[in-house]
Amino acid sequence: MLSATGRGMRRLVAAAGPIRYSLVALWDGLDHREAAGIVAGDILKANPKCSGIEALNQGMAFAKNGALVSWDLEGCGLVALPESFGTVRVETDLLLLNNSLQTLPESFAHLQVGRHLYLTRNMLVTLPESIGALRVPGHLSLGFNCLKSLPASFALVHTGGDLRLMFNPLTSWPQFPNVQGTVSK
């Protein structure tokens, strides 16, 4: 049976065109190695100056059951993420630190992270309006970026840990009722 998140992702996948239902089915079926490989290929297409598929694959850690435990994409030279990135499912941490991302795909809010999500030290200027649907059980770190404003939906972000926004040139701060930890400004 599909969860509400799964149904939402299937609608997003159907609307996205190039992303296939089969990619979501791979994540659903715990064939994370193949699904992550497809997403890594999409990342490479969106980032021709990326360090290469080996660097993207090297950061993946898998459990014996085939689940993607964590994905470390720190310092891979990423400037963009493909829409397929929103299908990613990681049991613990997703590390996107020290890249050159300026924005995130609309699908980003649908990725599933089991613990922490780090987007520190990128060049993020904007976040997608859909970001309010993001759920992070641990910390969400967006510090040291170039965010001057946040979409209205960002106030709805759920974190079980801290929300780190320090060292962004933000001029206004919404309330964050769904953040369980502290908000670092």
mmCIF file with all atom_site columns, C-alpha atoms in Angstrom:
data_model
loop_
_atom_site.group_PDB
_atom_site.id
_atom_site.type_symbol
_atom_site.label_atom_id
_atom_site.label_alt_id
_atom_site.label_comp_id
_atom_site.label_asym_id
_atom_site.label_entity_id
_atom_site.label_seq_id
_atom_site.pdbx_PDB_ins_code
_atom_site.Cartn_x
_atom_site.Cartn_y
_atom_site.Cartn_z
_atom_site.occupancy
_atom_site.B_iso_or_equiv
_atom_site.pdbx_formal_charge
_atom_site.auth_seq_id
_atom_site.auth_comp_id
_atom_site.auth_asym_id
_atom_site.auth_atom_id
_atom_site.pdbx_PDB_model_num
ATOM 1   C CA . MET A 1 1   ? 0.000  0.000  0.000   1.00 0.00 ? 1   MET A CA 1
ATOM 2   C CA . LEU A 1 2   ? 1.312  3.448  -0.856  1.00 0.00 ? 2   LEU A CA 1
ATOM 3   C CA . SER A 1 3   ? 1.704  6.112  1.788   1.00 0.00 ? 3   SER A CA 1
ATOM 4   C CA . ALA A 1 4   ? 0.451  9.642  1.146   1.00 0.00 ? 4   ALA A CA 1
ATOM 5   C CA . THR A 1 5   ? 4.067  10.565 0.445   1.00 0.00 ? 5   THR A CA 1
ATOM 6   C CA . GLY A 1 6   ? 4.361  7.694  -2.038  1.00 0.00 ? 6   GLY A CA 1
ATOM 7   C CA . ARG A 1 7   ? 1.195  8.731  -3.871  1.00 0.00 ? 7   ARG A CA 1
ATOM 8   C CA . GLY A 1 8   ? 2.422  12.339 -3.968  1.00 0.00 ? 8   GLY A CA 1
ATOM 9   C CA . MET A 1 9   ? 5.767  11.229 -5.365  1.00 0.00 ? 9   MET A CA 1
ATOM 10  C CA . ARG A 1 10  ? 4.070  9.074  -8.026  1.00 0.00 ? 10  ARG A CA 1
ATOM 11  C CA . ARG A 1 11  ? 2.022  12.105 -9.143  1.00 0.00 ? 11  ARG A CA 1
ATOM 12  C CA . LEU A 1 12  ? 5.198  14.208 -9.192  1.00 0.00 ? 12  LEU A CA 1
ATOM 13  C CA . VAL A 1 13  ? 7.019  11.509 -11.146 1.00 0.00 ? 13  VAL A CA 1
ATOM 14  C CA . ALA A 1 14  ? 4.191  11.266 -13.660 1.00 0.00 ? 14  ALA A CA 1
ATOM 15  C CA . ALA A 1 15  ? 4.165  15.043 -14.113 1.00 0.00 ? 15  ALA A CA 1
ATOM 16  C CA . ALA A 1 16  ? 7.965  15.291 -14.412 1.00 0.00 ? 16  ALA A CA 1
ATOM 17  C CA . GLY A 1 17  ? 8.060  13.466 -17.737 1.00 0.00 ? 17  GLY A CA 1
ATOM 18  C CA . PRO A 1 18  ? 11.611 12.091 -17.946 1.00 0.00 ? 18  PRO A CA 1
ATOM 19  C CA . ILE A 1 19  ? 11.428 10.525 -14.505 1.00 0.00 ? 19  ILE A CA 1
ATOM 20  C CA . ARG A 1 20  ? 9.896  7.094  -14.832 1.00 0.00 ? 20  ARG A CA 1
ATOM 21  C CA . TYR A 1 21  ? 7.534  5.238  -12.520 1.00 0.00 ? 21  TYR A CA 1
ATOM 22  C CA . SER A 1 22  ? 10.116 2.471  -12.555 1.00 0.00 ? 22  SER A CA 1
ATOM 23  C CA . LEU A 1 23  ? 12.569 4.652  -10.608 1.00 0.00 ? 23  LEU A CA 1
ATOM 24  C CA . VAL A 1 24  ? 10.105 5.063  -7.729  1.00 0.00 ? 24  VAL A CA 1
ATOM 25  C CA . ALA A 1 25  ? 9.345  1.336  -7.942  1.00 0.00 ? 25  ALA A CA 1
ATOM 26  C CA . LEU A 1 26  ? 13.063 0.576  -7.504  1.00 0.00 ? 26  LEU A CA 1
ATOM 27  C CA . TRP A 1 27  ? 13.169 2.648  -4.310  1.00 0.00 ? 27  TRP A CA 1
ATOM 28  C CA . ASP A 1 28  ? 9.909  1.029  -3.129  1.00 0.00 ? 28  ASP A CA 1
ATOM 29  C CA . GLY A 1 29  ? 11.335 -2.442 -3.767  1.00 0.00 ? 29  GLY A CA 1
ATOM 30  C CA . LEU A 1 30  ? 14.581 -1.816 -1.864  1.00 0.00 ? 30  LEU A CA 1
ATOM 31  C CA . ASP A 1 31  ? 16.598 -1.995 -5.068  1.00 0.00 ? 31  ASP A CA 1
ATOM 32  C CA . HIS A 1 32  ? 18.351 1.162  -3.963  1.00 0.00 ? 32  HIS A CA 1
ATOM 33  C CA . ARG A 1 33  ? 21.640 0.341  -5.658  1.00 0.00 ? 33  ARG A CA 1
ATOM 34  C CA . GLU A 1 34  ? 20.032 0.429  -9.105  1.00 0.00 ? 34  GLU A CA 1
ATOM 35  C CA . ALA A 1 35  ? 17.838 3.451  -8.272  1.00 0.00 ? 35  ALA A CA 1
ATOM 36  C CA . ALA A 1 36  ? 20.807 5.388  -6.874  1.00 0.00 ? 36  ALA A CA 1
ATOM 37  C CA . GLY A 1 37  ? 22.815 4.492  -9.973  1.00 0.00 ? 37  GLY A CA 1
ATOM 38  C CA . ILE A 1 38  ? 20.126 5.978  -12.206 1.00 0.00 ? 38  ILE A CA 1
ATOM 39  C CA . VAL A 1 39  ? 19.968 9.148  -10.100 1.00 0.00 ? 39  VAL A CA 1
ATOM 40  C CA . ALA A 1 40  ? 23.785 9.355  -10.119 1.00 0.00 ? 40  ALA A CA 1
ATOM 41  C CA . GLY A 1 41  ? 23.716 9.163  -13.921 1.00 0.00 ? 41  GLY A CA 1
ATOM 42  C CA . ASP A 1 42  ? 21.155 11.993 -13.974 1.00 0.00 ? 42  ASP A CA 1
ATOM 43  C CA . ILE A 1 43  ? 23.372 14.028 -11.626 1.00 0.00 ? 43  ILE A CA 1
ATOM 44  C CA . LEU A 1 44  ? 26.300 13.518 -13.972 1.00 0.00 ? 44  LEU A CA 1
ATOM 45  C CA . LYS A 1 45  ? 24.237 14.717 -16.964 1.00 0.00 ? 45  LYS A CA 1
ATOM 46  C CA . ALA A 1 46  ? 23.262 17.869 -15.029 1.00 0.00 ? 46  ALA A CA 1
ATOM 47  C CA . ASN A 1 47  ? 26.871 18.466 -13.916 1.00 0.00 ? 47  ASN A CA 1
ATOM 48  C CA . PRO A 1 48  ? 29.312 17.914 -16.782 1.00 0.00 ? 48  PRO A CA 1
ATOM 49  C CA . LYS A 1 49  ? 32.208 19.260 -14.675 1.00 0.00 ? 49  LYS A CA 1
ATOM 50  C CA . CYS A 1 50  ? 31.438 16.902 -11.781 1.00 0.00 ? 50  CYS A CA 1
ATOM 51  C CA . SER A 1 51  ? 34.287 14.789 -10.449 1.00 0.00 ? 51  SER A CA 1
ATOM 52  C CA . GLY A 1 52  ? 32.781 11.745 -12.181 1.00 0.00 ? 52  GLY A CA 1
ATOM 53  C CA . ILE A 1 53  ? 30.529 8.786  -11.565 1.00 0.00 ? 53  ILE A CA 1
ATOM 54  C CA . GLU A 1 54  ? 33.176 7.154  -9.345  1.00 0.00 ? 54  GLU A CA 1
ATOM 55  C CA . ALA A 1 55  ? 33.005 10.087 -6.894  1.00 0.00 ? 55  ALA A CA 1
ATOM 56  C CA . LEU A 1 56  ? 29.202 9.925  -6.834  1.00 0.00 ? 56  LEU A CA 1
ATOM 57  C CA . ASN A 1 57  ? 29.212 6.150  -6.295  1.00 0.00 ? 57  ASN A CA 1
ATOM 58  C CA . GLN A 1 58  ? 32.036 6.225  -3.753  1.00 0.00 ? 58  GLN A CA 1
ATOM 59  C CA . GLY A 1 59  ? 29.888 8.263  -1.373  1.00 0.00 ? 59  GLY A CA 1
ATOM 60  C CA . MET A 1 60  ? 27.105 5.645  -1.294  1.00 0.00 ? 60  MET A CA 1
ATOM 61  C CA . ALA A 1 61  ? 26.847 3.218  1.622   1.00 0.00 ? 61  ALA A CA 1
ATOM 62  C CA . PHE A 1 62  ? 24.443 0.286  1.359   1.00 0.00 ? 62  PHE A CA 1
ATOM 63  C CA . ALA A 1 63  ? 23.024 -2.107 3.956   1.00 0.00 ? 63  ALA A CA 1
ATOM 64  C CA . LYS A 1 64  ? 23.053 -5.864 3.406   1.00 0.00 ? 64  LYS A CA 1
ATOM 65  C CA . ASN A 1 65  ? 19.369 -5.706 2.439   1.00 0.00 ? 65  ASN A CA 1
ATOM 66  C CA . GLY A 1 66  ? 20.232 -3.314 -0.417  1.00 0.00 ? 66  GLY A CA 1
ATOM 67  C CA . ALA A 1 67  ? 18.939 -0.131 1.241   1.00 0.00 ? 67  ALA A CA 1
ATOM 68  C CA . LEU A 1 68  ? 20.923 3.081  0.718   1.00 0.00 ? 68  LEU A CA 1
ATOM 69  C CA . VAL A 1 69  ? 22.141 3.899  4.228   1.00 0.00 ? 69  VAL A CA 1
ATOM 70  C CA . SER A 1 70  ? 23.855 7.217  3.461   1.00 0.00 ? 70  SER A CA 1
ATOM 71  C CA . TRP A 1 71  ? 25.059 9.231  0.512   1.00 0.00 ? 71  TRP A CA 1
ATOM 72  C CA . ASP A 1 72  ? 28.002 11.579 0.814   1.00 0.00 ? 72  ASP A CA 1
ATOM 73  C CA . LEU A 1 73  ? 28.116 13.990 -2.118  1.00 0.00 ? 73  LEU A CA 1
ATOM 74  C CA . GLU A 1 74  ? 30.315 16.526 -0.337  1.00 0.00 ? 74  GLU A CA 1
ATOM 75  C CA . GLY A 1 75  ? 32.625 18.474 -2.621  1.00 0.00 ? 75  GLY A CA 1
ATOM 76  C CA . CYS A 1 76  ? 31.605 16.725 -5.852  1.00 0.00 ? 76  CYS A CA 1
ATOM 77  C CA . GLY A 1 77  ? 31.427 19.993 -7.800  1.00 0.00 ? 77  GLY A CA 1
ATOM 78  C CA . LEU A 1 78  ? 27.635 19.891 -8.144  1.00 0.00 ? 78  LEU A CA 1
ATOM 79  C CA . VAL A 1 79  ? 25.938 22.966 -9.608  1.00 0.00 ? 79  VAL A CA 1
ATOM 80  C CA . ALA A 1 80  ? 22.493 21.394 -10.178 1.00 0.00 ? 80  ALA A CA 1
ATOM 81  C CA . LEU A 1 81  ? 20.407 18.438 -9.072  1.00 0.00 ? 81  LEU A CA 1
ATOM 82  C CA . PRO A 1 82  ? 18.050 16.632 -11.474 1.00 0.00 ? 82  PRO A CA 1
ATOM 83  C CA . GLU A 1 83  ? 14.316 16.249 -10.764 1.00 0.00 ? 83  GLU A CA 1
ATOM 84  C CA . SER A 1 84  ? 14.959 12.544 -10.190 1.00 0.00 ? 84  SER A CA 1
ATOM 85  C CA . PHE A 1 85  ? 16.835 13.512 -7.015  1.00 0.00 ? 85  PHE A CA 1
ATOM 86  C CA . GLY A 1 86  ? 13.472 13.928 -5.294  1.00 0.00 ? 86  GLY A CA 1
ATOM 87  C CA . THR A 1 87  ? 13.010 10.150 -5.429  1.00 0.00 ? 87  THR A CA 1
ATOM 88  C CA . VAL A 1 88  ? 16.097 9.464  -3.282  1.00 0.00 ? 88  VAL A CA 1
ATOM 89  C CA . ARG A 1 89  ? 15.638 7.499  -0.054  1.00 0.00 ? 89  ARG A CA 1
ATOM 90  C CA . VAL A 1 90  ? 18.459 7.422  2.465   1.00 0.00 ? 90  VAL A CA 1
ATOM 91  C CA . GLU A 1 91  ? 18.214 5.608  5.801   1.00 0.00 ? 91  GLU A CA 1
ATOM 92  C CA . THR A 1 92  ? 20.513 8.043  7.635   1.00 0.00 ? 92  THR A CA 1
ATOM 93  C CA . ASP A 1 93  ? 22.394 11.073 6.299   1.00 0.00 ? 93  ASP A CA 1
ATOM 94  C CA . LEU A 1 94  ? 22.434 12.878 2.974   1.00 0.00 ? 94  LEU A CA 1
ATOM 95  C CA . LEU A 1 95  ? 25.472 15.130 2.607   1.00 0.00 ? 95  LEU A CA 1
ATOM 96  C CA . LEU A 1 96  ? 25.446 17.798 -0.085  1.00 0.00 ? 96  LEU A CA 1
ATOM 97  C CA . LEU A 1 97  ? 27.962 20.135 1.586   1.00 0.00 ? 97  LEU A CA 1
ATOM 98  C CA . ASN A 1 98  ? 30.639 22.163 -0.178  1.00 0.00 ? 98  ASN A CA 1
ATOM 99  C CA . ASN A 1 99  ? 29.160 22.182 -3.666  1.00 0.00 ? 99  ASN A CA 1
ATOM 100 C CA . SER A 1 100 ? 27.974 25.065 -5.845  1.00 0.00 ? 100 SER A CA 1
ATOM 101 C CA . LEU A 1 101 ? 24.222 24.453 -5.848  1.00 0.00 ? 101 LEU A CA 1
ATOM 102 C CA . GLN A 1 102 ? 22.266 27.664 -6.470  1.00 0.00 ? 102 GLN A CA 1
ATOM 103 C CA . THR A 1 103 ? 18.795 26.156 -6.250  1.00 0.00 ? 103 THR A CA 1
ATOM 104 C CA . LEU A 1 104 ? 17.108 22.811 -5.672  1.00 0.00 ? 104 LEU A CA 1
ATOM 105 C CA . PRO A 1 105 ? 14.675 20.961 -7.934  1.00 0.00 ? 105 PRO A CA 1
ATOM 106 C CA . GLU A 1 106 ? 10.953 21.235 -7.154  1.00 0.00 ? 106 GLU A CA 1
ATOM 107 C CA . SER A 1 107 ? 10.959 17.514 -6.329  1.00 0.00 ? 107 SER A CA 1
ATOM 108 C CA . PHE A 1 108 ? 13.551 17.983 -3.554  1.00 0.00 ? 108 PHE A CA 1
ATOM 109 C CA . ALA A 1 109 ? 10.927 18.171 -0.799  1.00 0.00 ? 109 ALA A CA 1
ATOM 110 C CA . HIS A 1 110 ? 9.874  14.597 -1.609  1.00 0.00 ? 110 HIS A CA 1
ATOM 111 C CA . LEU A 1 111 ? 13.197 12.929 -0.899  1.00 0.00 ? 111 LEU A CA 1
ATOM 112 C CA . GLN A 1 112 ? 13.280 10.757 2.201   1.00 0.00 ? 112 GLN A CA 1
ATOM 113 C CA . VAL A 1 113 ? 16.100 11.136 4.699   1.00 0.00 ? 113 VAL A CA 1
ATOM 114 C CA . GLY A 1 114 ? 16.297 8.987  7.832   1.00 0.00 ? 114 GLY A CA 1
ATOM 115 C CA . ARG A 1 115 ? 18.393 11.359 9.920   1.00 0.00 ? 115 ARG A CA 1
ATOM 116 C CA . HIS A 1 116 ? 20.283 14.500 8.819   1.00 0.00 ? 116 HIS A CA 1
ATOM 117 C CA . LEU A 1 117 ? 20.305 16.586 5.636   1.00 0.00 ? 117 LEU A CA 1
ATOM 118 C CA . TYR A 1 118 ? 23.285 18.871 5.076   1.00 0.00 ? 118 TYR A CA 1
ATOM 119 C CA . LEU A 1 119 ? 23.286 21.575 2.383   1.00 0.00 ? 119 LEU A CA 1
ATOM 120 C CA . THR A 1 120 ? 25.891 23.741 4.115   1.00 0.00 ? 120 THR A CA 1
ATOM 121 C CA . ARG A 1 121 ? 28.396 25.784 2.108   1.00 0.00 ? 121 ARG A CA 1
ATOM 122 C CA . ASN A 1 122 ? 26.710 25.829 -1.274  1.00 0.00 ? 122 ASN A CA 1
ATOM 123 C CA . MET A 1 123 ? 25.634 28.912 -3.197  1.00 0.00 ? 123 MET A CA 1
ATOM 124 C CA . LEU A 1 124 ? 21.883 28.519 -2.681  1.00 0.00 ? 124 LEU A CA 1
ATOM 125 C CA . VAL A 1 125 ? 20.060 31.691 -3.685  1.00 0.00 ? 125 VAL A CA 1
ATOM 126 C CA . THR A 1 126 ? 16.519 30.287 -3.788  1.00 0.00 ? 126 THR A CA 1
ATOM 127 C CA . LEU A 1 127 ? 14.589 27.307 -2.498  1.00 0.00 ? 127 LEU A CA 1
ATOM 128 C CA . PRO A 1 128 ? 11.617 25.752 -4.288  1.00 0.00 ? 128 PRO A CA 1
ATOM 129 C CA . GLU A 1 129 ? 8.142  26.629 -3.008  1.00 0.00 ? 129 GLU A CA 1
ATOM 130 C CA . SER A 1 130 ? 7.544  22.918 -2.390  1.00 0.00 ? 130 SER A CA 1
ATOM 131 C CA . ILE A 1 131 ? 10.268 22.914 0.294   1.00 0.00 ? 131 ILE A CA 1
ATOM 132 C CA . GLY A 1 132 ? 7.600  23.240 2.994   1.00 0.00 ? 132 GLY A CA 1
ATOM 133 C CA . ALA A 1 133 ? 6.714  19.572 2.469   1.00 0.00 ? 133 ALA A CA 1
ATOM 134 C CA . LEU A 1 134 ? 10.240 18.473 3.485   1.00 0.00 ? 134 LEU A CA 1
ATOM 135 C CA . ARG A 1 135 ? 10.494 16.187 6.543   1.00 0.00 ? 135 ARG A CA 1
ATOM 136 C CA . VAL A 1 136 ? 13.888 15.650 8.178   1.00 0.00 ? 136 VAL A CA 1
ATOM 137 C CA . PRO A 1 137 ? 13.994 13.527 11.360  1.00 0.00 ? 137 PRO A CA 1
ATOM 138 C CA . GLY A 1 138 ? 17.325 15.035 12.436  1.00 0.00 ? 138 GLY A CA 1
ATOM 139 C CA . HIS A 1 139 ? 19.097 18.284 11.589  1.00 0.00 ? 139 HIS A CA 1
ATOM 140 C CA . LEU A 1 140 ? 18.548 20.351 8.441   1.00 0.00 ? 140 LEU A CA 1
ATOM 141 C CA . SER A 1 141 ? 21.568 22.508 7.723   1.00 0.00 ? 141 SER A CA 1
ATOM 142 C CA . LEU A 1 142 ? 21.405 25.311 5.167   1.00 0.00 ? 142 LEU A CA 1
ATOM 143 C CA . GLY A 1 143 ? 24.083 27.536 6.682   1.00 0.00 ? 143 GLY A CA 1
ATOM 144 C CA . PHE A 1 144 ? 26.727 29.432 4.717   1.00 0.00 ? 144 PHE A CA 1
ATOM 145 C CA . ASN A 1 145 ? 24.643 29.923 1.564   1.00 0.00 ? 145 ASN A CA 1
ATOM 146 C CA . CYS A 1 146 ? 23.351 33.026 -0.237  1.00 0.00 ? 146 CYS A CA 1
ATOM 147 C CA . LEU A 1 147 ? 19.678 32.920 0.800   1.00 0.00 ? 147 LEU A CA 1
ATOM 148 C CA . LYS A 1 148 ? 18.214 36.441 1.055   1.00 0.00 ? 148 LYS A CA 1
ATOM 149 C CA . SER A 1 149 ? 14.654 35.230 1.528   1.00 0.00 ? 149 SER A CA 1
ATOM 150 C CA . LEU A 1 150 ? 12.760 32.019 2.155   1.00 0.00 ? 150 LEU A CA 1
ATOM 151 C CA . PRO A 1 151 ? 9.602  30.856 0.392   1.00 0.00 ? 151 PRO A CA 1
ATOM 152 C CA . ALA A 1 152 ? 6.488  31.180 2.562   1.00 0.00 ? 152 ALA A CA 1
ATOM 153 C CA . SER A 1 153 ? 6.142  27.399 2.665   1.00 0.00 ? 153 SER A CA 1
ATOM 154 C CA . PHE A 1 154 ? 9.541  27.055 4.368   1.00 0.00 ? 154 PHE A CA 1
ATOM 155 C CA . ALA A 1 155 ? 7.905  27.849 7.718   1.00 0.00 ? 155 ALA A CA 1
ATOM 156 C CA . LEU A 1 156 ? 6.178  24.441 7.422   1.00 0.00 ? 156 LEU A CA 1
ATOM 157 C CA . VAL A 1 157 ? 9.414  22.404 7.223   1.00 0.00 ? 157 VAL A CA 1
ATOM 158 C CA . HIS A 1 158 ? 9.517  19.599 9.802   1.00 0.00 ? 158 HIS A CA 1
ATOM 159 C CA . THR A 1 159 ? 12.775 18.752 11.562  1.00 0.00 ? 159 THR A CA 1
ATOM 160 C CA . GLY A 1 160 ? 13.299 16.472 14.532  1.00 0.00 ? 160 GLY A CA 1
ATOM 161 C CA . GLY A 1 161 ? 16.542 18.286 15.266  1.00 0.00 ? 161 GLY A CA 1
ATOM 162 C CA . ASP A 1 162 ? 18.009 21.711 14.613  1.00 0.00 ? 162 ASP A CA 1
ATOM 163 C CA . LEU A 1 163 ? 17.370 24.011 11.659  1.00 0.00 ? 163 LEU A CA 1
ATOM 164 C CA . ARG A 1 164 ? 20.636 25.730 10.790  1.00 0.00 ? 164 ARG A CA 1
ATOM 165 C CA . LEU A 1 165 ? 20.360 28.880 8.684   1.00 0.00 ? 165 LEU A CA 1
ATOM 166 C CA . MET A 1 166 ? 23.326 30.877 9.981   1.00 0.00 ? 166 MET A CA 1
ATOM 167 C CA . PHE A 1 167 ? 25.484 32.952 7.666   1.00 0.00 ? 167 PHE A CA 1
ATOM 168 C CA . ASN A 1 168 ? 22.815 33.620 5.051   1.00 0.00 ? 168 ASN A CA 1
ATOM 169 C CA . PRO A 1 169 ? 21.918 37.244 4.254   1.00 0.00 ? 169 PRO A CA 1
ATOM 170 C CA . LEU A 1 170 ? 18.286 36.707 5.314   1.00 0.00 ? 170 LEU A CA 1
ATOM 171 C CA . THR A 1 171 ? 16.359 39.854 6.161   1.00 0.00 ? 171 THR A CA 1
ATOM 172 C CA . SER A 1 172 ? 13.261 38.275 7.727   1.00 0.00 ? 172 SER A CA 1
ATOM 173 C CA . TRP A 1 173 ? 12.606 35.175 9.771   1.00 0.00 ? 173 TRP A CA 1
ATOM 174 C CA . PRO A 1 174 ? 9.337  33.261 9.903   1.00 0.00 ? 174 PRO A CA 1
ATOM 175 C CA . GLN A 1 175 ? 8.291  31.239 12.912  1.00 0.00 ? 175 GLN A CA 1
ATOM 176 C CA . PHE A 1 176 ? 9.161  27.542 12.656  1.00 0.00 ? 176 PHE A CA 1
ATOM 177 C CA . PRO A 1 177 ? 6.521  25.647 14.668  1.00 0.00 ? 177 PRO A CA 1
ATOM 178 C CA . ASN A 1 178 ? 7.587  22.256 13.260  1.00 0.00 ? 178 ASN A CA 1
ATOM 179 C CA . VAL A 1 179 ? 11.254 22.454 14.264  1.00 0.00 ? 179 VAL A CA 1
ATOM 180 C CA . GLN A 1 180 ? 11.906 20.310 17.339  1.00 0.00 ? 180 GLN A CA 1
ATOM 181 C CA . GLY A 1 181 ? 15.426 21.568 17.972  1.00 0.00 ? 181 GLY A CA 1
ATOM 182 C CA . THR A 1 182 ? 16.850 25.070 17.881  1.00 0.00 ? 182 THR A CA 1
ATOM 183 C CA . VAL A 1 183 ? 16.830 27.459 14.937  1.00 0.00 ? 183 VAL A CA 1
ATOM 184 C CA . SER A 1 184 ? 20.318 28.849 14.326  1.00 0.00 ? 184 SER A CA 1
ATOM 185 C CA . LYS A 1 185 ? 20.192 32.230 12.658  1.00 0.00 ? 185 LYS A CA 1
#
